[in-house]
XYZ file of C-alpha atoms in Angstrom:
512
model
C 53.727 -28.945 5.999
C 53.170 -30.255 9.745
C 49.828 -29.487 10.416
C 49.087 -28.368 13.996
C 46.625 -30.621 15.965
C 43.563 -29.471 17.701
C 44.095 -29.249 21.464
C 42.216 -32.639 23.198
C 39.954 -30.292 25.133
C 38.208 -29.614 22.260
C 36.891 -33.108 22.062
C 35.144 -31.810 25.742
C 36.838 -35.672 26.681
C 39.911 -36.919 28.872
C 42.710 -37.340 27.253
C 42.987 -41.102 28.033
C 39.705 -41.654 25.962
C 40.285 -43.593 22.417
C 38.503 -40.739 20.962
C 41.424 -38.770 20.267
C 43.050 -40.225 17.476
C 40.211 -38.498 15.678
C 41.929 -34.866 16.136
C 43.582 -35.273 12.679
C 39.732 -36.018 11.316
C 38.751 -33.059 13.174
C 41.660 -31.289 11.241
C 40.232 -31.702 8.173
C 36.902 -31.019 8.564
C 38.524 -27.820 9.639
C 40.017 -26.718 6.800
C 37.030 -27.501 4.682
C 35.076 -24.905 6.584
C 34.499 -21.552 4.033
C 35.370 -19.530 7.300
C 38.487 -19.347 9.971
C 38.510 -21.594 12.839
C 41.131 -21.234 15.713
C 42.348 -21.621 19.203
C 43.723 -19.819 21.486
C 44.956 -20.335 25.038
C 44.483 -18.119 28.087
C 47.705 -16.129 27.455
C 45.868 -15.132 23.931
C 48.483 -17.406 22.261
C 47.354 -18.769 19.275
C 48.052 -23.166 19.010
C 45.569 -23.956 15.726
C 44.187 -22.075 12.417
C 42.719 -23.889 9.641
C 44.031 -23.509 6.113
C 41.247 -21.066 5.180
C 43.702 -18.234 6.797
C 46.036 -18.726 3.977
C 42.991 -17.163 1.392
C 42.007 -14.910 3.966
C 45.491 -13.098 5.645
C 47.326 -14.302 2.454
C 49.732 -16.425 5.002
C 50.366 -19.831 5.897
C 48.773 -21.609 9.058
C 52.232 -21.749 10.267
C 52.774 -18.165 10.314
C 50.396 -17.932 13.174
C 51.001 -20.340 15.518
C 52.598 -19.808 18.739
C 52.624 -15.903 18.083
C 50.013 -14.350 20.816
C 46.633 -12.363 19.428
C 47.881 -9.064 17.782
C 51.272 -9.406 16.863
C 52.013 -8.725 13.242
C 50.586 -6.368 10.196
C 48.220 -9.718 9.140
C 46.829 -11.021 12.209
C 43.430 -12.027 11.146
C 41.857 -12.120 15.009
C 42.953 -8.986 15.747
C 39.633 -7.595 15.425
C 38.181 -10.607 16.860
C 40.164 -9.588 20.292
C 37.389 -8.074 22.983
C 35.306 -11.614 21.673
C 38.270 -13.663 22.463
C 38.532 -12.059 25.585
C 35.106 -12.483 26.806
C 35.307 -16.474 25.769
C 38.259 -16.804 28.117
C 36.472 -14.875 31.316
C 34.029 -17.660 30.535
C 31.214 -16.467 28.631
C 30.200 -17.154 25.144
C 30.758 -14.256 22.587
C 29.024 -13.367 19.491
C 30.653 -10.246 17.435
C 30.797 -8.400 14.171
C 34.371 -6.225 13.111
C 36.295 -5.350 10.260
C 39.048 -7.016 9.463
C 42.124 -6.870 7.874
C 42.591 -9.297 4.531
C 45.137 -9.817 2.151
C 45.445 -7.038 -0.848
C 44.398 -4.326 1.844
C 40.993 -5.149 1.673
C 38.576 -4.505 4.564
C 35.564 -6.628 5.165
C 33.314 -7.483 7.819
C 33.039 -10.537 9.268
C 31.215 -12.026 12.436
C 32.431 -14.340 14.790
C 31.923 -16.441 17.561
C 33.943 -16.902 20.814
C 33.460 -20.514 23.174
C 35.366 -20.992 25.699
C 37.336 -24.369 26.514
C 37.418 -25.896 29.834
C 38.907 -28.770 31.566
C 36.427 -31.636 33.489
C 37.006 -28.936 36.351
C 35.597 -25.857 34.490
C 39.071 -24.282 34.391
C 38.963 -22.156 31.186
C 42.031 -23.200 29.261
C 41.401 -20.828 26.257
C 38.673 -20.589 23.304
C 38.208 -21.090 20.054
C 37.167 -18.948 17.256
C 35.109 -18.994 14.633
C 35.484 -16.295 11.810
C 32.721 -15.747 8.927
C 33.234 -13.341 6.214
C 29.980 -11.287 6.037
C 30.645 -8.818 3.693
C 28.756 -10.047 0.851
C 25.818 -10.322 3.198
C 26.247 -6.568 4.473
C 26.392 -5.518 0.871
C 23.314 -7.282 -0.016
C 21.614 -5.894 2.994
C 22.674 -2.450 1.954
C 21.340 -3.139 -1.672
C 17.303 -4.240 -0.213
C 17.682 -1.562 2.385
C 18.005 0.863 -0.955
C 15.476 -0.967 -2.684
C 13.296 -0.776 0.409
C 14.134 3.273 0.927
C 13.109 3.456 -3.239
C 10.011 1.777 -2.822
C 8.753 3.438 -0.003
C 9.263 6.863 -1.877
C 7.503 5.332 -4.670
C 4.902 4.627 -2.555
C 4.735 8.193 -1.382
C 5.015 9.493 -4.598
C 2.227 7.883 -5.497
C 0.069 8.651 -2.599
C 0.867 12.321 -3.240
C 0.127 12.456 -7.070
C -3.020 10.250 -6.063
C -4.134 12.891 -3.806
C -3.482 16.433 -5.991
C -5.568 14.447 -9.059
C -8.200 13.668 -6.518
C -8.531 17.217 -5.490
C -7.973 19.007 -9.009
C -10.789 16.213 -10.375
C -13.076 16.763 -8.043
C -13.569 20.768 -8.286
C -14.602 20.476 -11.930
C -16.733 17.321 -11.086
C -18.323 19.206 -8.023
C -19.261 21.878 -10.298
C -20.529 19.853 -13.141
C -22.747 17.918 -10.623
C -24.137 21.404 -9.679
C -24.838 22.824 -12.794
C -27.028 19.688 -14.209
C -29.000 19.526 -11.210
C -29.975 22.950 -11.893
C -30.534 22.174 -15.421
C -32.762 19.422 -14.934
C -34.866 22.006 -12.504
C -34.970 24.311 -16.022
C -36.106 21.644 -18.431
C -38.746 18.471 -17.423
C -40.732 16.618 -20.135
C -40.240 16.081 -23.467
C -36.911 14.930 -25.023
C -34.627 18.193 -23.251
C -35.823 16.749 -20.065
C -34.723 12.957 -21.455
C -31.658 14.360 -22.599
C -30.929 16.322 -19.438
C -32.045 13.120 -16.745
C -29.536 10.724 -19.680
C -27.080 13.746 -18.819
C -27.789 13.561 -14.490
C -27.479 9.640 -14.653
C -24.297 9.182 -16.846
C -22.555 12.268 -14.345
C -23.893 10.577 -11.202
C -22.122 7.429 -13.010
C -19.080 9.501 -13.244
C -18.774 10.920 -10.112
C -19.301 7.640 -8.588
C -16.692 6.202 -10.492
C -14.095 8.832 -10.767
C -15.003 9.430 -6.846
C -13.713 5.192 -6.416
C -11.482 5.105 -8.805
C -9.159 7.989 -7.364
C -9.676 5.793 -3.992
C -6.570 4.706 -3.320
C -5.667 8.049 -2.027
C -9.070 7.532 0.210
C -7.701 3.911 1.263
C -4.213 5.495 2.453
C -6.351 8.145 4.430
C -8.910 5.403 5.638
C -11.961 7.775 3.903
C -13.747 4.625 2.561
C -16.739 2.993 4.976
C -18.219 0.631 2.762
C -22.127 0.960 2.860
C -22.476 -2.984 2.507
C -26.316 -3.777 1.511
C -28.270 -6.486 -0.278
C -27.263 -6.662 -3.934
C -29.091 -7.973 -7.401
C -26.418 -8.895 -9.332
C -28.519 -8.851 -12.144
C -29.341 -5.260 -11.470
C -25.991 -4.221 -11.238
C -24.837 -6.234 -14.731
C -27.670 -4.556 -16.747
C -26.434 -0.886 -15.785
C -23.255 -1.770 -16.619
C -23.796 -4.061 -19.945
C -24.495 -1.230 -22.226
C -21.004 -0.081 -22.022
C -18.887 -3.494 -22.899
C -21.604 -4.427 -25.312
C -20.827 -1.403 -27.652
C -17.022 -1.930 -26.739
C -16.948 -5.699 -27.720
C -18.628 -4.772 -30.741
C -16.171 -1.995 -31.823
C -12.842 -4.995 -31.048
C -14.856 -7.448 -33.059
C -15.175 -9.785 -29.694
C -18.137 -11.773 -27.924
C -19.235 -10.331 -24.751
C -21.796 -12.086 -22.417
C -23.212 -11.494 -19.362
C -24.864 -15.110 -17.462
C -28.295 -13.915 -16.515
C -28.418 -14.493 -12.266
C -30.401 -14.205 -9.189
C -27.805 -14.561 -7.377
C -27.595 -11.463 -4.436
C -24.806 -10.348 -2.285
C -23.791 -8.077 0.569
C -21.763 -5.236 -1.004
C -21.309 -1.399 -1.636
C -23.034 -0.846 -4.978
C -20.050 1.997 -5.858
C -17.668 -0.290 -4.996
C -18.688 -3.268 -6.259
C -19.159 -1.905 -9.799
C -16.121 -0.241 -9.939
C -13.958 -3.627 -8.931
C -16.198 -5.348 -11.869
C -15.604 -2.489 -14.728
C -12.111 -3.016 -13.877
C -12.024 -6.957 -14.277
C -14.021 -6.590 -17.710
C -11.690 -3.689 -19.226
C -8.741 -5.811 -18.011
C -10.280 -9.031 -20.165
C -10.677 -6.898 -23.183
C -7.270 -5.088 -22.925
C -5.833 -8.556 -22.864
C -8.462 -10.400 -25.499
C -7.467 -10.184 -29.097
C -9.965 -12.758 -30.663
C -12.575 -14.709 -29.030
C -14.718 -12.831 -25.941
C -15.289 -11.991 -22.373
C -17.804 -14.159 -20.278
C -19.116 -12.460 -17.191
C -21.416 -15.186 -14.611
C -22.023 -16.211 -11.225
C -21.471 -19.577 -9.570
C -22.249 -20.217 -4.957
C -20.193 -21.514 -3.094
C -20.479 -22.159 0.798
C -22.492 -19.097 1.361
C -20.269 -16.706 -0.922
C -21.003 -15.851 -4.244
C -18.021 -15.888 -6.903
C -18.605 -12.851 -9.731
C -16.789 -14.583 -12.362
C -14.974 -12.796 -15.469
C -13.552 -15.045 -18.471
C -11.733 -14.270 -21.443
C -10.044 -16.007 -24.100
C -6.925 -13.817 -24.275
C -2.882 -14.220 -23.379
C -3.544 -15.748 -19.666
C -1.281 -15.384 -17.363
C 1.620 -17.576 -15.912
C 1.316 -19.358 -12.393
C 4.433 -17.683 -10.982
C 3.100 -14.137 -11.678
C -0.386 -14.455 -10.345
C 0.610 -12.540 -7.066
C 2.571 -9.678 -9.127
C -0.571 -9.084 -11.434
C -1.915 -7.699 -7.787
C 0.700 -5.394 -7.190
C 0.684 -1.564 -7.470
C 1.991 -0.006 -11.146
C 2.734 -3.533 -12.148
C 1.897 -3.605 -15.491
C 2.512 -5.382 -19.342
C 4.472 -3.309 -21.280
C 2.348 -4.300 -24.675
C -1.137 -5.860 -24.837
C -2.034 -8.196 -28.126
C -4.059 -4.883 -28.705
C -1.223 -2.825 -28.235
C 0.836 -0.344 -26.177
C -0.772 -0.557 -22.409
C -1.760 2.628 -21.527
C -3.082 1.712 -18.161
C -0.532 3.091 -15.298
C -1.206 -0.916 -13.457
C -3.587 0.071 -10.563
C -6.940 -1.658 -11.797
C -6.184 -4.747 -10.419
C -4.598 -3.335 -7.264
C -7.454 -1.375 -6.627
C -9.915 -4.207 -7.079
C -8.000 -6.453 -4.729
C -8.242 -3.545 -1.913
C -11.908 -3.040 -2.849
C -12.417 -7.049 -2.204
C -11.085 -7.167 0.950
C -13.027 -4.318 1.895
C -16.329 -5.665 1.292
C -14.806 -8.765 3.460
C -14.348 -10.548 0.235
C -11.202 -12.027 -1.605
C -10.104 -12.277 -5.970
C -8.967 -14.974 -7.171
C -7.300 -16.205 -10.651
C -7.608 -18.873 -13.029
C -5.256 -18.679 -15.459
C -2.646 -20.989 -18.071
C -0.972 -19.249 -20.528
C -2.450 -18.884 -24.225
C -5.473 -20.193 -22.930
C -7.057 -17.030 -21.136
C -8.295 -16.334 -17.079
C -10.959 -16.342 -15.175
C -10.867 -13.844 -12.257
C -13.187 -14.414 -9.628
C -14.564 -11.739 -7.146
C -16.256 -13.739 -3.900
C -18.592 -11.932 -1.445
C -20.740 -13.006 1.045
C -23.983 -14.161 0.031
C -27.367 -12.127 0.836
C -30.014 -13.978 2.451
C -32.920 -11.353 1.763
C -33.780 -9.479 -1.121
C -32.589 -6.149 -1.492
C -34.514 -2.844 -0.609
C -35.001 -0.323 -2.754
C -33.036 2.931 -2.525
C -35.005 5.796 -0.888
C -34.338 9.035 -2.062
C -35.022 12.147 0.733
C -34.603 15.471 -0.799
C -34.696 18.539 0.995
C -37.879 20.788 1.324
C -37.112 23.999 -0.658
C -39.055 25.868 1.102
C -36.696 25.666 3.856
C -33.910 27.503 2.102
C -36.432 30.375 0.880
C -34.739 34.003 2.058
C -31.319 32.507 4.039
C -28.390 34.593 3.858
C -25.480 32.173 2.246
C -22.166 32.740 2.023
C -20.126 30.461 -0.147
C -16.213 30.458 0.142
C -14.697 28.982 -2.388
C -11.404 29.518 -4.320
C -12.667 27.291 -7.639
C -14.880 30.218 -9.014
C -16.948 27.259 -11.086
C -17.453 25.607 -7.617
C -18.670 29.082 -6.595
C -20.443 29.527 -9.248
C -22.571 26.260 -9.073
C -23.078 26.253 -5.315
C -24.729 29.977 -5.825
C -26.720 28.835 -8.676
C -27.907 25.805 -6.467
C -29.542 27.505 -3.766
C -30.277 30.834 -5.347
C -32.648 28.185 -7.118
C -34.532 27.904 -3.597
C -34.877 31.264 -2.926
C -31.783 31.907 -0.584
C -29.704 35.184 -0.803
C -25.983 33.690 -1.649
C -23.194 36.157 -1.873
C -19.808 34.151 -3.053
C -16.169 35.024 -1.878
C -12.740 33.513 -3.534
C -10.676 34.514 -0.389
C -10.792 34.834 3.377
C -10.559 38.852 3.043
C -13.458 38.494 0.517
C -15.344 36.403 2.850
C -14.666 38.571 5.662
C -15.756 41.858 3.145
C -18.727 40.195 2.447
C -19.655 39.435 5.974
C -19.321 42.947 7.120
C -21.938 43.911 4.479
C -23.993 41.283 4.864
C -24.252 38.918 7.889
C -24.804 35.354 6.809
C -26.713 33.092 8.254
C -25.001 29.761 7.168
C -21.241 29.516 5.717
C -20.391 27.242 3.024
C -16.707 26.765 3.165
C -14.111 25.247 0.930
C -11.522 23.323 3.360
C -8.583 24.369 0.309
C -7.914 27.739 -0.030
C -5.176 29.030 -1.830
C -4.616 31.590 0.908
C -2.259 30.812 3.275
C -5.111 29.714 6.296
C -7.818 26.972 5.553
C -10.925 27.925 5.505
C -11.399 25.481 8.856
C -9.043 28.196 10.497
C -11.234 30.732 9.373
C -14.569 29.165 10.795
C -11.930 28.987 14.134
C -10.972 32.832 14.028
C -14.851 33.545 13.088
C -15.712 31.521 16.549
C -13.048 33.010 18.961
C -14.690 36.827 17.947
C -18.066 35.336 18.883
C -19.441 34.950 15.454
C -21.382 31.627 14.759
C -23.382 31.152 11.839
C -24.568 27.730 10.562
C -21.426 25.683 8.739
C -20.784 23.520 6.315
C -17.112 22.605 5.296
C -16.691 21.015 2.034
C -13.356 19.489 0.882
C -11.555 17.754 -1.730
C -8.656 16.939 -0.220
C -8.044 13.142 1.183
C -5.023 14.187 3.154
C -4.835 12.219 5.792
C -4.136 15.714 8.466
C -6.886 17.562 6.431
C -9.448 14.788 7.176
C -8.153 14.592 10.730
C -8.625 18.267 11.204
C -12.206 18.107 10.013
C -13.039 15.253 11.843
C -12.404 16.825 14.570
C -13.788 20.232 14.224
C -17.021 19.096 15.149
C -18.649 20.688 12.088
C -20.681 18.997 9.207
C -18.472 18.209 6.221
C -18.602 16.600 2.777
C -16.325 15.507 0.341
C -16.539 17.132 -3.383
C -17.964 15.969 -5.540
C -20.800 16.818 -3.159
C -24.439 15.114 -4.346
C -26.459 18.187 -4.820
C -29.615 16.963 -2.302
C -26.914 16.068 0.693
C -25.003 19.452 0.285
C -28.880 21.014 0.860
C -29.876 18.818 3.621
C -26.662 19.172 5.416
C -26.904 23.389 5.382
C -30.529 22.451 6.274
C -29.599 20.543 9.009
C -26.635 23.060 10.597
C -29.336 26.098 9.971
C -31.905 24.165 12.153
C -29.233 23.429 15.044
């Protein structure tokens, strides 16, 4: 077959130069290309195609040549055609069509349009490059998907996150209520042991279950770390007890490295990234133990966890991090776990200003590290202000509140410092129960099952001149539920409320 030569512009030399005996090399570097190269002169005729049109238009080179742009069912360049004709008015041209290929398929391809000029600038035509891109666009199409599947993952999540947060924290609210007044019932003597066992273990729980549910309060920005000196010793002998009597019942050595070492961190926080780093080395630790210590380093103190389990391969250290990433079996086991613990810990790091990081060969165990900033001071101890009861004795209360427990609790609470309460389940209720009886303060669930929130209740209240003392309570972490309270103005707190802030904060709103 006579192959057609490259016109000598393209060489951007005069055609006297010795230079163009290397058009035919130029040829076949052209056909070697995986997409279409051609030229075409000013009167769109078309003088050169490489042989890649042959797998493309399912024609011969020849077939092409000296027929102008368009003509014929297989022209590959149709499509390439308002390209073309910006190269020859002298301007470079970038472009993505469909085009026609053999078998009637239709794929996308981009091209690129130069155009070719004498040593005068004359344009005497332009050539053409052609790339099939349809594998590309399909592949784009495919991450796009994955992207859009993700994302509603992600969603979905943040949505199931938030309705367990709120259903958790009613019961929790309630429970935190009813053993405060408990403990006000029985003092001394092994009830009042039992009951202050009882107050610590649910202040535990709250604390935790309050954290733990906390990605739902990182999407809606609700966490402001209280970051104080630390013991680290203090904080591994509340939390030995636990692991001790677990490592016992898997047959497995647990240790924890006496320190002094102290660092700036939120106590909640803090112990709920650790709890999750030790349950995640016993999940994993069939025989052998879990070694919990402390080593400095450059100001920053590294909270070290150690086991002797499975370990984890180098090119998964990153995925371990990731949300709902998880082991389908443990050596222990089907994995329960839903793969959040070590999400949530690396979120709770970087919000103390701190970082994780892992150790780890297979069959050999890992060593995840927690590093925080290292306290220069020692810590000071926790002061505890309660409110004076005698401030509550003979306020009118009124506590809205669709969770009847919650209700319930809340009533008991400060009917235990001499205040009148009254408790309503609905707006109409409340409103009942106000004509009867007006309240001085209003405790007010933000969730109502009614079809207003009980902040748009406080707002009707206001607009008919009526303004007692409030206090919204909430346990939603929606992020337009915490913007509406936010900017209400009004005092609010998030169930599980601690029973002394829920009385200093009505104390506080009755006083202003």
């Amino acid at each position: 077959m006579n192959r057609p030569q490259l016109p000598f512009h393209c060489l951007g030399m005069e055609r006297t130069t010795r230079f163009l005996c290397d058009a035919q090399m130029l040829n076949i570097m052209a056909d070697g290309l995986p997409g279409i190269v051609a030229y075409y002169d000013v009167d769109l005729v078309c003088h050169f195609v490489n042989a890649t049109v042959e797998a493309w238009a399912g024609a011969p080179p020849s077939e092409f040549l000296n027929r102008k742009l368009g003509e014929g069912d297989r022209d590959f360049a149709r499509a390439a055609r308002p390209g073309i004709e910006r190269a020859l008015a002298g301007a470079h041209a970038e472009f993505e069509a469909k085009a026609d290929f053999a078998g009637g398929m239709v794929n996308m391809v981009r091209g690129f349009a130069y155009p070719d000029r004498d040593p005068t600038g004359r344009v005497l035509g332009c050539f053409v490059l052609l790339l099939d891109i349809t594998r590309e666009r399909a592949f784009e199409a495919q991450m796009q998907e994955a992207r859009d599947e993700a994302m509603a993952a992600i969603r979905s999540k943040s949505r199931f996150l938030a309705a367990a947060s709120h259903d958790l924290r009613q019961p929790l609210h309630a429970m935190t209520l009813f053993v405060s007044a408990l403990s006000r019932r029985l003092s001394g003597g092994e009830s009042g042991d039992l009951v202050a066992n009882l107050d610590s273990s649910l202040r535990s729980l709250r604390a935790m279950i309050d954290t733990l549910l906390d990605i739902s309060k990182l999407d809606a920005g609700l966490i402001k770390p209280t970051m104080a000196p630390l013991a680290l010793g203090d904080l591994f002998a509340a939390i030995a007890p636990g692991f001790v009597a677990m490592a016992r019942d898997r047959g497995l050595a647990f240790r924890l490295v006496p320190t002094t070492a102290k660092v700036i961190a939120d106590r909640t926080l803090i112990e709920l990234a650790l709890r999750n780093l030790i349950a995640n080395a016993f999940k994993f630790t069939r025989s052998g133990g879990v070694l919990v210590g402390c080593r400095r380093r450059r100001g920053r103190v590294g909270v070290a966890v150690a086991d002797t389990g499975v370990g984890v391969a180098s090119d998964r250290f990153e995925r371990v991090f990731e949300e709902f990433h998880r082991d389908k079996t443990t050596p222990n086991g089907p994995n329960e776990g839903i793969g959040l613990g070590l999400s949530i810990v690396q979120r709770l790091a970087a919000l103390m200003g701190g970082s994780i990081e892992l150790r780890s060969r297979p069959g050999k165990g890992s060593v995840f590290t927690l590093w925080l900033r290292e306290a220069a001071q020692a810590p000071r101890p926790e002061r505890r202000v309660d409110a004076p009861a005698a401030s509550l004795l003979g306020r009118r209360i009124l506590i809205l509140d669709d969770d009847a427990l919650s209700a319930a609790a809340m009533k008991q609470e400060f009917a235990d410092y001499g205040a009148l309460v009254a408790a309503a389940a609905s707006i109409p209720a409340a409103r009942a129960a106000m004509d009867a009886r007006a309240p001085e303060a209003l405790i007010v669930d933000y969730d109502l099952n009614d079809s207003a929130t009980g902040l748009q209740f406080v707002e009707a209240l206001r607009e008919r001149g009526v303004a007692p003392a409030v206090v919204m309570i909430s346990g939603s972490t929606d992020p337009a539920a915490v913007a509406a309270l936010r900017g209400s103005g009004l005092p609010w707190l998030t169930k599980p409320v601690d029973p002394r802030a829920l009385r200093s904060t009505l104390i506080d709103a009755l006083g202003r």
